[in-house]
């Protein structure tokens, strides 16, 4: 039994904030942001939008692309660092109701930016015991968690959602080698107060996103190199056998640093961070949907998804494109 991506979809808010817009709010410049990150602009939600509205739209588009009705879905997995409610109800349940996916189980999965890759991994395991299609939706409204007067973080993130429909079949290909891992000793490197950790945090309003950018950067480069090297080693692939690496879109300098350490040309990394910034767990499925819509994906293409993020966690999955 093989698990295939049979539909992709994405949705981003209409409103765009450029680096020049940000330079009117904090002491920064388009030159600094672009040269340090590769970002030019980000999409930001309006008052009526949130993780469930964006995620639902991305899911609808993925279902339409797959030619599958909401009733056929067996499970909905939502990954989000910015769910509608702090813990319950899950955003997956909210989207299940909005979609009318009445036969689907629904749950959220917390794995920060690698959430989509973790979601694919969990879905594939689940689909060994339940043969029905699964929706993996990654949806983020990062703009509501950042301090817009902190230049260290406000320029880095954007809002958006991406989704895929997974389906089992006997045809070889689809989701292949998976590598997921964590280094919990770095749990404070990216964090946001607001849980029930102490009396105070339980009663206070959630804080802003806090990040030690440099240590995350180093972890990210190590993670990318490890995921790519181990995936290629697993299949005995050389650089020529690989079509695309679809990395978590956090910073082009992380990609450049990884390229210096591994034998894969930078052209094989698909990058769209210039237009969307870092949309956390949504960044890979948004990129994947964009690649599909641009006609960049062909049957038999070999892809590696690679991500890292708060936890600290990392995750990679190799895919043979069969759509
Ligand atoms: O999804 C995972 C999320 N996180 C990441 O992927 C983050 C990974 N880390 C990074 O991408 C980079 O570390 C950053 C982009 C966050 C920062 O780049 P950096 O080259 O590591 O800069 P830095 O933090 O070392 O800061 C250098 C200087 C500092 O000034 P001083 O102390 O040297 O005077 C910062 O205050 O740049 C300053 N700075 C800025 N200047 C203008 C930081 N942000 C800005 C800004 N505009 N927006």
Short mmCIF file of N, CA, C and O and ligand atoms in Angstrom, two decimals, residues 27-29 32-33 36-37 113 151-152 155-157 190 211 213-214 216-217 248 250-251 253-254 278 308-309, ligand 1:
data_model
loop_
_atom_site.label_atom_id
_atom_site.label_comp_id
_atom_site.label_asym_id
_atom_site.label_seq_id
_atom_site.Cartn_x
_atom_site.Cartn_y
_atom_site.Cartn_z
N UNK A 27 12.34 50.63 13.22
CA UNK A 27 13.62 51.06 12.66
C UNK A 27 14.23 49.93 11.82
O UNK A 27 15.02 49.11 12.32
N UNK A 28 13.80 49.84 10.57
CA UNK A 28 14.31 48.81 9.67
C UNK A 28 14.27 49.34 8.25
O UNK A 28 13.91 50.50 8.02
N UNK A 29 14.66 48.50 7.29
CA UNK A 29 14.63 48.93 5.89
C UNK A 29 14.43 47.71 5.00
O UNK A 29 14.73 46.58 5.40
N UNK A 32 17.76 45.91 4.64
CA UNK A 32 18.18 45.03 5.74
C UNK A 32 17.36 43.74 5.69
O UNK A 32 17.92 42.64 5.74
N UNK A 33 16.06 43.87 5.58
CA UNK A 33 15.22 42.67 5.65
C UNK A 33 15.53 41.73 4.49
O UNK A 33 15.74 40.53 4.68
N UNK A 36 19.04 40.11 4.77
CA UNK A 36 19.20 39.17 5.90
C UNK A 36 18.26 37.98 5.85
O UNK A 36 18.44 37.01 6.57
N UNK A 37 17.19 38.08 5.01
CA UNK A 37 16.18 37.00 5.05
C UNK A 37 15.69 36.55 3.67
O UNK A 37 15.20 35.44 3.52
N UNK A 113 6.70 24.67 13.14
CA UNK A 113 6.90 24.82 11.68
C UNK A 113 6.98 23.49 10.92
O UNK A 113 6.53 23.41 9.78
N UNK A 151 11.52 44.88 15.92
CA UNK A 151 12.06 44.71 14.56
C UNK A 151 12.74 43.35 14.37
O UNK A 151 12.91 42.89 13.25
N UNK A 152 13.15 42.73 15.49
CA UNK A 152 13.83 41.43 15.38
C UNK A 152 12.91 40.33 14.87
O UNK A 152 13.38 39.34 14.31
N UNK A 155 9.41 41.43 11.07
CA UNK A 155 9.61 41.38 9.61
C UNK A 155 9.62 39.95 9.07
O UNK A 155 9.61 39.75 7.86
N UNK A 156 9.64 38.96 9.96
CA UNK A 156 9.96 37.60 9.51
C UNK A 156 8.76 36.76 9.08
O UNK A 156 8.91 35.82 8.31
N UNK A 157 7.57 37.08 9.61
CA UNK A 157 6.46 36.13 9.49
C UNK A 157 5.31 36.65 8.62
O UNK A 157 5.13 37.85 8.44
N UNK A 190 12.42 29.13 20.59
CA UNK A 190 11.27 29.87 20.05
C UNK A 190 10.10 29.51 20.96
O UNK A 190 9.78 28.32 21.09
N UNK A 211 12.15 34.75 20.24
CA UNK A 211 13.02 33.85 19.48
C UNK A 211 14.49 34.23 19.63
O UNK A 211 14.84 35.40 19.59
N UNK A 213 17.14 33.99 17.43
CA UNK A 213 17.30 33.76 15.99
C UNK A 213 18.56 33.00 15.62
O UNK A 213 18.53 32.11 14.78
N UNK A 214 19.67 33.37 16.27
CA UNK A 214 20.95 32.76 15.90
C UNK A 214 20.96 31.24 16.19
O UNK A 214 21.39 30.44 15.36
N UNK A 216 18.43 29.24 16.49
CA UNK A 216 17.48 28.56 15.59
C UNK A 216 18.12 28.41 14.21
O UNK A 216 18.01 27.37 13.56
N UNK A 217 18.84 29.45 13.79
CA UNK A 217 19.51 29.42 12.49
C UNK A 217 20.46 28.22 12.41
O UNK A 217 20.44 27.45 11.45
N UNK A 248 11.18 24.40 4.40
CA UNK A 248 10.44 25.38 5.20
C UNK A 248 11.01 26.75 4.86
O UNK A 248 12.24 26.95 4.88
N UNK A 250 11.99 29.91 5.83
CA UNK A 250 12.25 30.74 7.01
C UNK A 250 13.26 31.84 6.71
O UNK A 250 13.14 32.95 7.21
N UNK A 251 14.27 31.51 5.90
CA UNK A 251 15.32 32.50 5.62
C UNK A 251 16.18 31.94 4.48
O UNK A 251 16.68 30.82 4.60
N UNK A 253 19.06 32.64 3.75
CA UNK A 253 20.46 32.42 4.19
C UNK A 253 20.62 31.05 4.83
O UNK A 253 21.72 30.49 4.84
N UNK A 254 19.55 30.48 5.39
CA UNK A 254 19.63 29.12 5.93
C UNK A 254 19.86 28.14 4.78
O UNK A 254 20.67 27.23 4.86
N UNK A 278 7.76 33.93 6.38
CA UNK A 278 7.71 32.62 7.05
C UNK A 278 6.28 32.39 7.55
O UNK A 278 5.82 33.04 8.48
N UNK A 308 12.11 22.70 10.10
CA UNK A 308 12.62 22.78 11.47
C UNK A 308 11.78 23.82 12.20
O UNK A 308 11.11 24.64 11.54
N UNK A 309 11.83 23.82 13.51
CA UNK A 309 11.11 24.88 14.22
C UNK A 309 11.04 24.67 15.72
O UNK A 309 11.79 23.85 16.28
O1 LIG B 1 10.37 29.01 11.49
C1 LIG B 1 11.48 29.09 12.33
C2 LIG B 1 11.58 30.51 12.78
N1 LIG B 1 12.82 31.11 12.96
C3 LIG B 1 13.85 31.20 12.11
O2 LIG B 1 13.97 30.58 11.11
C4 LIG B 1 14.90 32.17 12.50
C5 LIG B 1 16.30 31.78 12.13
N2 LIG B 1 17.18 32.95 12.30
C6 LIG B 1 17.26 33.92 11.37
O3 LIG B 1 16.63 33.84 10.33
C7 LIG B 1 18.19 35.08 11.65
O4 LIG B 1 18.94 34.79 12.82
C8 LIG B 1 17.45 36.43 11.82
C9 LIG B 1 16.89 36.88 10.48
C10 LIG B 1 16.33 36.30 12.84
C11 LIG B 1 18.42 37.52 12.28
O5 LIG B 1 19.51 37.65 11.38
P1 LIG B 1 21.00 37.77 11.96
O6 LIG B 1 21.91 37.96 10.83
O7 LIG B 1 21.21 36.54 12.83
O8 LIG B 1 20.93 39.09 12.76
P2 LIG B 1 21.17 39.32 14.33
O9 LIG B 1 20.02 38.78 15.11
O10 LIG B 1 22.55 38.82 14.67
O11 LIG B 1 21.14 40.89 14.41
C12 LIG B 1 22.15 41.68 13.79
C13 LIG B 1 21.79 43.13 14.00
C14 LIG B 1 21.38 43.49 15.43
O12 LIG B 1 21.89 44.79 15.72
P3 LIG B 1 23.19 44.96 16.64
O13 LIG B 1 22.82 44.34 17.94
O14 LIG B 1 24.28 44.22 15.91
O15 LIG B 1 23.36 46.46 16.66
C15 LIG B 1 19.87 43.57 15.35
O16 LIG B 1 19.33 44.47 16.30
O17 LIG B 1 20.67 43.45 13.17
C16 LIG B 1 19.68 44.11 13.96
N3 LIG B 1 18.36 43.81 13.44
C17 LIG B 1 17.74 44.59 12.52
N4 LIG B 1 18.13 45.72 11.90
C18 LIG B 1 17.26 46.25 11.02
C19 LIG B 1 17.55 42.75 13.73
N5 LIG B 1 16.41 42.83 13.03
C20 LIG B 1 16.50 43.98 12.28
C21 LIG B 1 15.65 44.58 11.34
N6 LIG B 1 16.08 45.72 10.74
N7 LIG B 1 14.45 44.07 11.03
#
